[in-house]
């Protein structure tokens, strides 16, 4: 399918790449492709970035019929641009689509839209260390009718923006609050899908945590309110007595691509990685006995982010003396090294544009 390109007549001023705030500076163009039941995907196009015409009755506005992905394009030392595991994001999006009854997007079409948009916006891919072009593909249900049914008309859209660190702390450890009132997801719900409603459910707790001085919340399972699931925008890992622990993919935890990549790297380095049920009590007990050596989050936006403090009810523990731990730093260096093309890519994760 040929992608029609309509160029913007005036181009925006690009932001200073040494002071990028995550997700604020959208580029000049976006990619859109329509889907209609009976016709399939049609009219792929790149058009000037701008507001979407949307019927006020569109299902996305009422029933959160929306799924999304997060990925990045990286500028390498020789000035070229590369993506990291883009096919994994598309496969995950199709998993999310299946969960909320949206159509499957063919891998070739999604990849063509993403790569063409990044090519059109190549001057927006920043050169500064630790910066990249964040890519946000999303799919919305547009049927203008208030009945609760899956839409027959859907759009897959891609927008992009240059980004630096997700947290203002950068690589300094973040403080995380273990949420004990709200839950993000339950088994059988949509926790493993990347759908907007999951993030709406997280806003109240995130807001309260922020007001109390925490960067994000750590979610517990919705049934026992006991087992660790994930942090607001990242999966979570712990190093306890030399072993790496991370919650297993139990149906309500997001199958993070950075999570997967970190597990692979840790195994390559000979670590035991246990993917299993982990209670918050186990982690607090490990912190109190000195067995908890490191904790960090993983995500496309957050990359590998050290956790320096965990708080739950009236308990508070410091992790790794509130410093980035050795494994956290090694994972950050190796993963970002692969992403920016500074180190070898033994698992074939990179796709060059
Ligand atoms: C990402 O890491 O790309 C995400 O999608 C998290 C997002 C909610 C900021």
PDB file of N, CA and C in Angstrom, residues 19-117:
ATOM      1  N   UNK A  19      17.149  20.222  26.887  1.00  0.00           N
ATOM      2  CA  UNK A  19      16.146  20.505  27.932  1.00  0.00           C
ATOM      3  C   UNK A  19      14.781  19.952  27.519  1.00  0.00           C
ATOM      4  N   UNK A  20      14.760  18.703  27.036  1.00  0.00           N
ATOM      5  CA  UNK A  20      13.491  18.145  26.550  1.00  0.00           C
ATOM      6  C   UNK A  20      12.636  17.637  27.707  1.00  0.00           C
ATOM      7  N   UNK A  21      11.359  17.935  27.660  1.00  0.00           N
ATOM      8  CA  UNK A  21      10.434  17.412  28.667  1.00  0.00           C
ATOM      9  C   UNK A  21       9.663  16.286  27.977  1.00  0.00           C
ATOM     10  N   UNK A  22       9.510  15.146  28.641  1.00  0.00           N
ATOM     11  CA  UNK A  22       8.938  13.966  27.987  1.00  0.00           C
ATOM     12  C   UNK A  22       7.550  14.252  27.389  1.00  0.00           C
ATOM     13  N   UNK A  23       7.439  13.973  26.080  1.00  0.00           N
ATOM     14  CA  UNK A  23       6.121  13.939  25.454  1.00  0.00           C
ATOM     15  C   UNK A  23       5.440  15.271  25.184  1.00  0.00           C
ATOM     16  N   UNK A  24       6.205  16.350  25.112  1.00  0.00           N
ATOM     17  CA  UNK A  24       5.544  17.656  24.936  1.00  0.00           C
ATOM     18  C   UNK A  24       5.675  18.241  23.537  1.00  0.00           C
ATOM     19  N   UNK A  25       6.819  18.005  22.887  1.00  0.00           N
ATOM     20  CA  UNK A  25       7.085  18.716  21.628  1.00  0.00           C
ATOM     21  C   UNK A  25       6.796  17.810  20.434  1.00  0.00           C
ATOM     22  N   UNK A  26       5.568  17.866  19.941  1.00  0.00           N
ATOM     23  CA  UNK A  26       5.215  17.011  18.807  1.00  0.00           C
ATOM     24  C   UNK A  26       5.818  17.582  17.520  1.00  0.00           C
ATOM     25  N   UNK A  27       6.102  16.696  16.573  1.00  0.00           N
ATOM     26  CA  UNK A  27       6.794  17.116  15.340  1.00  0.00           C
ATOM     27  C   UNK A  27       5.798  17.704  14.345  1.00  0.00           C
ATOM     28  N   UNK A  28       6.202  17.791  13.083  1.00  0.00           N
ATOM     29  CA  UNK A  28       5.390  18.469  12.066  1.00  0.00           C
ATOM     30  C   UNK A  28       4.366  17.575  11.378  1.00  0.00           C
ATOM     31  N   UNK A  29       4.537  16.248  11.481  1.00  0.00           N
ATOM     32  CA  UNK A  29       3.664  15.346  10.711  1.00  0.00           C
ATOM     33  C   UNK A  29       3.165  14.183  11.562  1.00  0.00           C
ATOM     34  N   UNK A  30       2.159  13.497  11.077  1.00  0.00           N
ATOM     35  CA  UNK A  30       1.688  12.270  11.729  1.00  0.00           C
ATOM     36  C   UNK A  30       1.247  11.276  10.644  1.00  0.00           C
ATOM     37  N   UNK A  31       1.204  10.016  11.023  1.00  0.00           N
ATOM     38  CA  UNK A  31       0.778   8.965  10.089  1.00  0.00           C
ATOM     39  C   UNK A  31      -0.619   8.506  10.488  1.00  0.00           C
ATOM     40  N   UNK A  32      -1.488   8.340   9.504  1.00  0.00           N
ATOM     41  CA  UNK A  32      -2.840   7.814   9.781  1.00  0.00           C
ATOM     42  C   UNK A  32      -3.195   6.761   8.732  1.00  0.00           C
ATOM     43  N   UNK A  33      -3.812   5.681   9.180  1.00  0.00           N
ATOM     44  CA  UNK A  33      -4.415   4.746   8.227  1.00  0.00           C
ATOM     45  C   UNK A  33      -5.781   4.341   8.787  1.00  0.00           C
ATOM     46  N   UNK A  34      -6.778   4.273   7.897  1.00  0.00           N
ATOM     47  CA  UNK A  34      -8.144   3.938   8.320  1.00  0.00           C
ATOM     48  C   UNK A  34      -8.413   2.455   8.168  1.00  0.00           C
ATOM     49  N   UNK A  35      -9.337   1.989   9.008  1.00  0.00           N
ATOM     50  CA  UNK A  35      -9.836   0.607   8.862  1.00  0.00           C
ATOM     51  C   UNK A  35     -11.360   0.663   8.865  1.00  0.00           C
ATOM     52  N   UNK A  36     -11.960  -0.016   7.916  1.00  0.00           N
ATOM     53  CA  UNK A  36     -13.418  -0.182   7.948  1.00  0.00           C
ATOM     54  C   UNK A  36     -13.724  -1.655   7.781  1.00  0.00           C
ATOM     55  N   UNK A  37     -14.631  -2.148   8.617  1.00  0.00           N
ATOM     56  CA  UNK A  37     -15.011  -3.564   8.518  1.00  0.00           C
ATOM     57  C   UNK A  37     -15.526  -3.800   7.097  1.00  0.00           C
ATOM     58  N   UNK A  38     -15.125  -4.883   6.495  1.00  0.00           N
ATOM     59  CA  UNK A  38     -15.568  -5.187   5.130  1.00  0.00           C
ATOM     60  C   UNK A  38     -14.604  -4.650   4.086  1.00  0.00           C
ATOM     61  N   UNK A  39     -13.862  -3.617   4.437  1.00  0.00           N
ATOM     62  CA  UNK A  39     -12.926  -3.026   3.476  1.00  0.00           C
ATOM     63  C   UNK A  39     -11.473  -3.262   3.909  1.00  0.00           C
ATOM     64  N   UNK A  40     -11.264  -3.390   5.204  1.00  0.00           N
ATOM     65  CA  UNK A  40      -9.895  -3.557   5.709  1.00  0.00           C
ATOM     66  C   UNK A  40      -9.193  -2.211   5.840  1.00  0.00           C
ATOM     67  N   UNK A  41      -7.859  -2.266   5.929  1.00  0.00           N
ATOM     68  CA  UNK A  41      -7.059  -1.044   6.108  1.00  0.00           C
ATOM     69  C   UNK A  41      -6.941  -0.326   4.774  1.00  0.00           C
ATOM     70  N   UNK A  42      -7.059   0.991   4.808  1.00  0.00           N
ATOM     71  CA  UNK A  42      -6.970   1.739   3.552  1.00  0.00           C
ATOM     72  C   UNK A  42      -6.517   3.183   3.789  1.00  0.00           C
ATOM     73  N   UNK A  43      -6.050   3.794   2.734  1.00  0.00           N
ATOM     74  CA  UNK A  43      -5.626   5.201   2.733  1.00  0.00           C
ATOM     75  C   UNK A  43      -4.529   5.545   3.738  1.00  0.00           C
ATOM     76  N   UNK A  44      -3.416   4.832   3.708  1.00  0.00           N
ATOM     77  CA  UNK A  44      -2.330   5.242   4.597  1.00  0.00           C
ATOM     78  C   UNK A  44      -1.761   6.587   4.133  1.00  0.00           C
ATOM     79  N   UNK A  45      -1.521   7.479   5.087  1.00  0.00           N
ATOM     80  CA  UNK A  45      -1.062   8.815   4.699  1.00  0.00           C
ATOM     81  C   UNK A  45      -0.262   9.473   5.803  1.00  0.00           C
ATOM     82  N   UNK A  46       0.640  10.337   5.380  1.00  0.00           N
ATOM     83  CA  UNK A  46       1.344  11.192   6.333  1.00  0.00           C
ATOM     84  C   UNK A  46       0.853  12.601   6.038  1.00  0.00           C
ATOM     85  N   UNK A  47       0.379  13.246   7.072  1.00  0.00           N
ATOM     86  CA  UNK A  47      -0.203  14.588   6.888  1.00  0.00           C
ATOM     87  C   UNK A  47       0.377  15.513   7.965  1.00  0.00           C
ATOM     88  N   UNK A  48       0.187  16.832   7.810  1.00  0.00           N
ATOM     89  CA  UNK A  48       0.687  17.733   8.852  1.00  0.00           C
ATOM     90  C   UNK A  48       0.073  17.381  10.211  1.00  0.00           C
ATOM     91  N   UNK A  49       0.879  17.459  11.251  1.00  0.00           N
ATOM     92  CA  UNK A  49       0.397  17.179  12.610  1.00  0.00           C
ATOM     93  C   UNK A  49      -0.681  18.201  12.971  1.00  0.00           C
ATOM     94  N   UNK A  50      -1.756  17.736  13.581  1.00  0.00           N
ATOM     95  CA  UNK A  50      -2.793  18.691  13.989  1.00  0.00           C
ATOM     96  C   UNK A  50      -3.958  17.960  14.610  1.00  0.00           C
ATOM     97  N   UNK A  51      -4.974  18.711  15.077  1.00  0.00           N
ATOM     98  CA  UNK A  51      -6.135  18.106  15.733  1.00  0.00           C
ATOM     99  C   UNK A  51      -6.845  17.120  14.810  1.00  0.00           C
ATOM    100  N   UNK A  52      -7.442  16.091  15.418  1.00  0.00           N
ATOM    101  CA  UNK A  52      -8.199  15.106  14.637  1.00  0.00           C
ATOM    102  C   UNK A  52      -9.661  15.529  14.609  1.00  0.00           C
ATOM    103  N   UNK A  53     -10.305  15.460  13.441  1.00  0.00           N
ATOM    104  CA  UNK A  53     -11.748  15.697  13.439  1.00  0.00           C
ATOM    105  C   UNK A  53     -12.409  14.462  14.063  1.00  0.00           C
ATOM    106  N   UNK A  54     -13.181  14.634  15.092  1.00  0.00           N
ATOM    107  CA  UNK A  54     -13.720  13.451  15.758  1.00  0.00           C
ATOM    108  C   UNK A  54     -15.164  13.702  16.179  1.00  0.00           C
ATOM    109  N   UNK A  55     -16.034  12.756  15.879  1.00  0.00           N
ATOM    110  CA  UNK A  55     -17.438  12.874  16.238  1.00  0.00           C
ATOM    111  C   UNK A  55     -17.563  12.798  17.774  1.00  0.00           C
ATOM    112  N   UNK A  56     -18.331  13.690  18.389  1.00  0.00           N
ATOM    113  CA  UNK A  56     -18.441  13.635  19.852  1.00  0.00           C
ATOM    114  C   UNK A  56     -18.995  12.313  20.374  1.00  0.00           C
ATOM    115  N   UNK A  57     -19.666  11.536  19.504  1.00  0.00           N
ATOM    116  CA  UNK A  57     -20.193  10.239  19.958  1.00  0.00           C
ATOM    117  C   UNK A  57     -19.196   9.091  19.721  1.00  0.00           C
ATOM    118  N   UNK A  58     -18.006   9.415  19.189  1.00  0.00           N
ATOM    119  CA  UNK A  58     -17.037   8.337  18.868  1.00  0.00           C
ATOM    120  C   UNK A  58     -16.741   7.503  20.110  1.00  0.00           C
ATOM    121  N   UNK A  59     -16.663   6.201  19.904  1.00  0.00           N
ATOM    122  CA  UNK A  59     -16.560   5.276  21.057  1.00  0.00           C
ATOM    123  C   UNK A  59     -15.300   5.498  21.894  1.00  0.00           C
ATOM    124  N   UNK A  60     -14.238   5.919  21.240  1.00  0.00           N
ATOM    125  CA  UNK A  60     -13.018   6.147  22.017  1.00  0.00           C
ATOM    126  C   UNK A  60     -13.258   7.179  23.120  1.00  0.00           C
ATOM    127  N   UNK A  61     -14.130   8.131  22.860  1.00  0.00           N
ATOM    128  CA  UNK A  61     -14.357   9.211  23.844  1.00  0.00           C
ATOM    129  C   UNK A  61     -15.224   8.754  25.014  1.00  0.00           C
ATOM    130  N   UNK A  62     -15.947   7.656  24.850  1.00  0.00           N
ATOM    131  CA  UNK A  62     -16.887   7.222  25.899  1.00  0.00           C
ATOM    132  C   UNK A  62     -16.458   5.930  26.568  1.00  0.00           C
ATOM    133  N   UNK A  63     -15.919   5.020  25.763  1.00  0.00           N
ATOM    134  CA  UNK A  63     -15.636   3.686  26.288  1.00  0.00           C
ATOM    135  C   UNK A  63     -14.157   3.333  26.201  1.00  0.00           C
ATOM    136  N   UNK A  64     -13.315   4.359  26.040  1.00  0.00           N
ATOM    137  CA  UNK A  64     -11.857   4.153  26.035  1.00  0.00           C
ATOM    138  C   UNK A  64     -11.442   3.051  25.057  1.00  0.00           C
ATOM    139  N   UNK A  65     -12.082   3.059  23.879  1.00  0.00           N
ATOM    140  CA  UNK A  65     -11.705   2.050  22.881  1.00  0.00           C
ATOM    141  C   UNK A  65     -10.398   2.520  22.247  1.00  0.00           C
ATOM    142  N   UNK A  66      -9.315   2.227  22.940  1.00  0.00           N
ATOM    143  CA  UNK A  66      -8.014   2.764  22.548  1.00  0.00           C
ATOM    144  C   UNK A  66      -6.904   1.836  23.012  1.00  0.00           C
ATOM    145  N   UNK A  67      -5.914   1.641  22.161  1.00  0.00           N
ATOM    146  CA  UNK A  67      -4.703   0.910  22.561  1.00  0.00           C
ATOM    147  C   UNK A  67      -3.502   1.702  22.044  1.00  0.00           C
ATOM    148  N   UNK A  68      -2.355   1.508  22.675  1.00  0.00           N
ATOM    149  CA  UNK A  68      -1.187   2.263  22.223  1.00  0.00           C
ATOM    150  C   UNK A  68       0.091   1.484  22.459  1.00  0.00           C
ATOM    151  N   UNK A  69       1.173   2.026  21.930  1.00  0.00           N
ATOM    152  CA  UNK A  69       2.506   1.464  22.115  1.00  0.00           C
ATOM    153  C   UNK A  69       3.482   2.607  22.383  1.00  0.00           C
ATOM    154  N   UNK A  70       4.653   2.260  22.845  1.00  0.00           N
ATOM    155  CA  UNK A  70       5.705   3.262  23.020  1.00  0.00           C
ATOM    156  C   UNK A  70       6.993   2.671  22.487  1.00  0.00           C
ATOM    157  N   UNK A  71       7.653   3.367  21.614  1.00  0.00           N
ATOM    158  CA  UNK A  71       8.945   2.899  21.095  1.00  0.00           C
ATOM    159  C   UNK A  71       9.807   4.115  20.771  1.00  0.00           C
ATOM    160  N   UNK A  72      11.054   3.902  20.364  1.00  0.00           N
ATOM    161  CA  UNK A  72      11.930   5.052  20.137  1.00  0.00           C
ATOM    162  C   UNK A  72      12.792   4.859  18.889  1.00  0.00           C
ATOM    163  N   UNK A  73      13.166   5.984  18.263  1.00  0.00           N
ATOM    164  CA  UNK A  73      14.179   5.976  17.198  1.00  0.00           C
ATOM    165  C   UNK A  73      15.420   6.649  17.774  1.00  0.00           C
ATOM    166  N   UNK A  74      16.579   6.040  17.525  1.00  0.00           N
ATOM    167  CA  UNK A  74      17.833   6.484  18.141  1.00  0.00           C
ATOM    168  C   UNK A  74      18.795   6.990  17.070  1.00  0.00           C
ATOM    169  N   UNK A  75      19.504   8.065  17.387  1.00  0.00           N
ATOM    170  CA  UNK A  75      20.526   8.612  16.480  1.00  0.00           C
ATOM    171  C   UNK A  75      21.872   7.994  16.849  1.00  0.00           C
ATOM    172  N   UNK A  76      22.536   7.389  15.903  1.00  0.00           N
ATOM    173  CA  UNK A  76      23.831   6.750  16.217  1.00  0.00           C
ATOM    174  C   UNK A  76      24.976   7.740  15.939  1.00  0.00           C
ATOM    175  N   UNK A  77      26.184   7.343  16.331  1.00  0.00           N
ATOM    176  CA  UNK A  77      27.341   8.244  16.211  1.00  0.00           C
ATOM    177  C   UNK A  77      27.589   8.658  14.757  1.00  0.00           C
ATOM    178  N   UNK A  78      27.277   7.781  13.792  1.00  0.00           N
ATOM    179  CA  UNK A  78      27.528   8.155  12.387  1.00  0.00           C
ATOM    180  C   UNK A  78      26.349   8.922  11.778  1.00  0.00           C
ATOM    181  N   UNK A  79      25.392   9.318  12.624  1.00  0.00           N
ATOM    182  CA  UNK A  79      24.286  10.163  12.144  1.00  0.00           C
ATOM    183  C   UNK A  79      23.101   9.360  11.627  1.00  0.00           C
ATOM    184  N   UNK A  80      23.233   8.015  11.557  1.00  0.00           N
ATOM    185  CA  UNK A  80      22.094   7.235  11.056  1.00  0.00           C
ATOM    186  C   UNK A  80      21.058   7.038  12.169  1.00  0.00           C
ATOM    187  N   UNK A  81      19.935   6.437  11.813  1.00  0.00           N
ATOM    188  CA  UNK A  81      18.816   6.304  12.760  1.00  0.00           C
ATOM    189  C   UNK A  81      18.434   4.832  12.850  1.00  0.00           C
ATOM    190  N   UNK A  82      18.125   4.374  14.051  1.00  0.00           N
ATOM    191  CA  UNK A  82      17.716   2.973  14.201  1.00  0.00           C
ATOM    192  C   UNK A  82      16.596   2.812  15.220  1.00  0.00           C
ATOM    193  N   UNK A  83      15.852   1.723  15.041  1.00  0.00           N
ATOM    194  CA  UNK A  83      14.747   1.384  15.951  1.00  0.00           C
ATOM    195  C   UNK A  83      15.159   0.166  16.770  1.00  0.00           C
ATOM    196  N   UNK A  84      14.475  -0.037  17.896  1.00  0.00           N
ATOM    197  CA  UNK A  84      14.780  -1.152  18.791  1.00  0.00           C
ATOM    198  C   UNK A  84      13.557  -2.072  18.857  1.00  0.00           C
ATOM    199  N   UNK A  85      13.682  -3.285  18.385  1.00  0.00           N
ATOM    200  CA  UNK A  85      12.656  -4.326  18.460  1.00  0.00           C
ATOM    201  C   UNK A  85      11.258  -3.857  18.023  1.00  0.00           C
ATOM    202  N   UNK A  86      11.173  -3.115  16.897  1.00  0.00           N
ATOM    203  CA  UNK A  86       9.864  -2.567  16.523  1.00  0.00           C
ATOM    204  C   UNK A  86       8.795  -3.631  16.274  1.00  0.00           C
ATOM    205  N   UNK A  87       9.238  -4.793  15.785  1.00  0.00           N
ATOM    206  CA  UNK A  87       8.248  -5.846  15.496  1.00  0.00           C
ATOM    207  C   UNK A  87       7.607  -6.364  16.777  1.00  0.00           C
ATOM    208  N   UNK A  88       8.370  -6.322  17.869  1.00  0.00           N
ATOM    209  CA  UNK A  88       7.809  -6.770  19.155  1.00  0.00           C
ATOM    210  C   UNK A  88       6.703  -5.822  19.606  1.00  0.00           C
ATOM    211  N   UNK A  89       6.902  -4.525  19.354  1.00  0.00           N
ATOM    212  CA  UNK A  89       5.836  -3.574  19.722  1.00  0.00           C
ATOM    213  C   UNK A  89       4.572  -3.817  18.909  1.00  0.00           C
ATOM    214  N   UNK A  90       4.773  -4.105  17.616  1.00  0.00           N
ATOM    215  CA  UNK A  90       3.593  -4.301  16.756  1.00  0.00           C
ATOM    216  C   UNK A  90       2.862  -5.581  17.172  1.00  0.00           C
ATOM    217  N   UNK A  91       3.645  -6.608  17.486  1.00  0.00           N
ATOM    218  CA  UNK A  91       3.011  -7.863  17.932  1.00  0.00           C
ATOM    219  C   UNK A  91       2.241  -7.617  19.232  1.00  0.00           C
ATOM    220  N   UNK A  92       2.842  -6.839  20.136  1.00  0.00           N
ATOM    221  CA  UNK A  92       2.139  -6.578  21.399  1.00  0.00           C
ATOM    222  C   UNK A  92       0.874  -5.762  21.150  1.00  0.00           C
ATOM    223  N   UNK A  93       0.958  -4.816  20.195  1.00  0.00           N
ATOM    224  CA  UNK A  93      -0.236  -4.022  19.905  1.00  0.00           C
ATOM    225  C   UNK A  93      -1.353  -4.927  19.385  1.00  0.00           C
ATOM    226  N   UNK A  94      -0.982  -5.909  18.589  1.00  0.00           N
ATOM    227  CA  UNK A  94      -2.013  -6.821  18.085  1.00  0.00           C
ATOM    228  C   UNK A  94      -2.590  -7.686  19.206  1.00  0.00           C
ATOM    229  N   UNK A  95      -1.769  -7.978  20.211  1.00  0.00           N
ATOM    230  CA  UNK A  95      -2.294  -8.672  21.402  1.00  0.00           C
ATOM    231  C   UNK A  95      -3.291  -7.786  22.138  1.00  0.00           C
ATOM    232  N   UNK A  96      -2.950  -6.516  22.289  1.00  0.00           N
ATOM    233  CA  UNK A  96      -3.871  -5.575  22.948  1.00  0.00           C
ATOM    234  C   UNK A  96      -5.161  -5.453  22.127  1.00  0.00           C
ATOM    235  N   UNK A  97      -4.999  -5.393  20.781  1.00  0.00           N
ATOM    236  CA  UNK A  97      -6.163  -5.245  19.888  1.00  0.00           C
ATOM    237  C   UNK A  97      -7.116  -6.433  20.082  1.00  0.00           C
ATOM    238  N   UNK A  98      -6.535  -7.608  20.197  1.00  0.00           N
ATOM    239  CA  UNK A  98      -7.368  -8.812  20.365  1.00  0.00           C
ATOM    240  C   UNK A  98      -8.197  -8.695  21.658  1.00  0.00           C
ATOM    241  N   UNK A  99      -7.574  -8.176  22.706  1.00  0.00           N
ATOM    242  CA  UNK A  99      -8.249  -8.099  24.005  1.00  0.00           C
ATOM    243  C   UNK A  99      -9.442  -7.132  23.989  1.00  0.00           C
ATOM    244  N   UNK A 100      -9.297  -6.051  23.201  1.00  0.00           N
ATOM    245  CA  UNK A 100     -10.389  -5.062  23.214  1.00  0.00           C
ATOM    246  C   UNK A 100     -11.157  -5.037  21.889  1.00  0.00           C
ATOM    247  N   UNK A 101     -11.076  -6.159  21.146  1.00  0.00           N
ATOM    248  CA  UNK A 101     -11.876  -6.334  19.923  1.00  0.00           C
ATOM    249  C   UNK A 101     -11.618  -5.267  18.869  1.00  0.00           C
ATOM    250  N   UNK A 102     -10.358  -4.886  18.722  1.00  0.00           N
ATOM    251  CA  UNK A 102     -10.022  -3.971  17.620  1.00  0.00           C
ATOM    252  C   UNK A 102      -9.339  -4.811  16.535  1.00  0.00           C
ATOM    253  N   UNK A 103      -9.263  -4.302  15.295  1.00  0.00           N
ATOM    254  CA  UNK A 103      -8.686  -5.139  14.230  1.00  0.00           C
ATOM    255  C   UNK A 103      -7.182  -5.309  14.369  1.00  0.00           C
ATOM    256  N   UNK A 104      -6.677  -6.410  13.843  1.00  0.00           N
ATOM    257  CA  UNK A 104      -5.232  -6.639  13.788  1.00  0.00           C
ATOM    258  C   UNK A 104      -4.645  -5.730  12.711  1.00  0.00           C
ATOM    259  N   UNK A 105      -3.530  -5.117  13.034  1.00  0.00           N
ATOM    260  CA  UNK A 105      -2.851  -4.312  11.997  1.00  0.00           C
ATOM    261  C   UNK A 105      -1.709  -5.152  11.425  1.00  0.00           C
ATOM    262  N   UNK A 106      -1.651  -5.313  10.092  1.00  0.00           N
ATOM    263  CA  UNK A 106      -0.558  -6.122   9.533  1.00  0.00           C
ATOM    264  C   UNK A 106       0.796  -5.512   9.908  1.00  0.00           C
ATOM    265  N   UNK A 107       1.739  -6.381  10.280  1.00  0.00           N
ATOM    266  CA  UNK A 107       3.057  -5.895  10.718  1.00  0.00           C
ATOM    267  C   UNK A 107       3.686  -4.985   9.655  1.00  0.00           C
ATOM    268  N   UNK A 108       3.581  -5.390   8.380  1.00  0.00           N
ATOM    269  CA  UNK A 108       4.250  -4.619   7.318  1.00  0.00           C
ATOM    270  C   UNK A 108       3.660  -3.214   7.200  1.00  0.00           C
ATOM    271  N   UNK A 109       2.353  -3.107   7.383  1.00  0.00           N
ATOM    272  CA  UNK A 109       1.705  -1.797   7.267  1.00  0.00           C
ATOM    273  C   UNK A 109       2.114  -0.896   8.445  1.00  0.00           C
ATOM    274  N   UNK A 110       2.052  -1.438   9.662  1.00  0.00           N
ATOM    275  CA  UNK A 110       2.413  -0.627  10.829  1.00  0.00           C
ATOM    276  C   UNK A 110       3.881  -0.197  10.726  1.00  0.00           C
ATOM    277  N   UNK A 111       4.743  -1.138  10.333  1.00  0.00           N
ATOM    278  CA  UNK A 111       6.172  -0.827  10.253  1.00  0.00           C
ATOM    279  C   UNK A 111       6.448   0.201   9.157  1.00  0.00           C
ATOM    280  N   UNK A 112       5.729   0.083   8.035  1.00  0.00           N
ATOM    281  CA  UNK A 112       5.925   1.050   6.948  1.00  0.00           C
ATOM    282  C   UNK A 112       5.495   2.442   7.410  1.00  0.00           C
ATOM    283  N   UNK A 113       4.383   2.529   8.128  1.00  0.00           N
ATOM    284  CA  UNK A 113       3.904   3.829   8.614  1.00  0.00           C
ATOM    285  C   UNK A 113       4.900   4.446   9.590  1.00  0.00           C
ATOM    286  N   UNK A 114       5.385   3.616  10.508  1.00  0.00           N
ATOM    287  CA  UNK A 114       6.321   4.109  11.531  1.00  0.00           C
ATOM    288  C   UNK A 114       7.638   4.566  10.886  1.00  0.00           C
ATOM    289  N   UNK A 115       8.189   3.715  10.019  1.00  0.00           N
ATOM    290  CA  UNK A 115       9.514   4.054   9.466  1.00  0.00           C
ATOM    291  C   UNK A 115       9.411   5.241   8.495  1.00  0.00           C
ATOM    292  N   UNK A 116       8.347   5.307   7.741  1.00  0.00           N
ATOM    293  CA  UNK A 116       8.190   6.433   6.808  1.00  0.00           C
ATOM    294  C   UNK A 116       8.050   7.739   7.582  1.00  0.00           C
ATOM    295  N   UNK A 117       7.264   7.712   8.675  1.00  0.00           N
ATOM    296  CA  UNK A 117       7.101   8.935   9.468  1.00  0.00           C
ATOM    297  C   UNK A 117       8.448   9.361  10.071  1.00  0.00           C
TER     298      UNK A 117
END
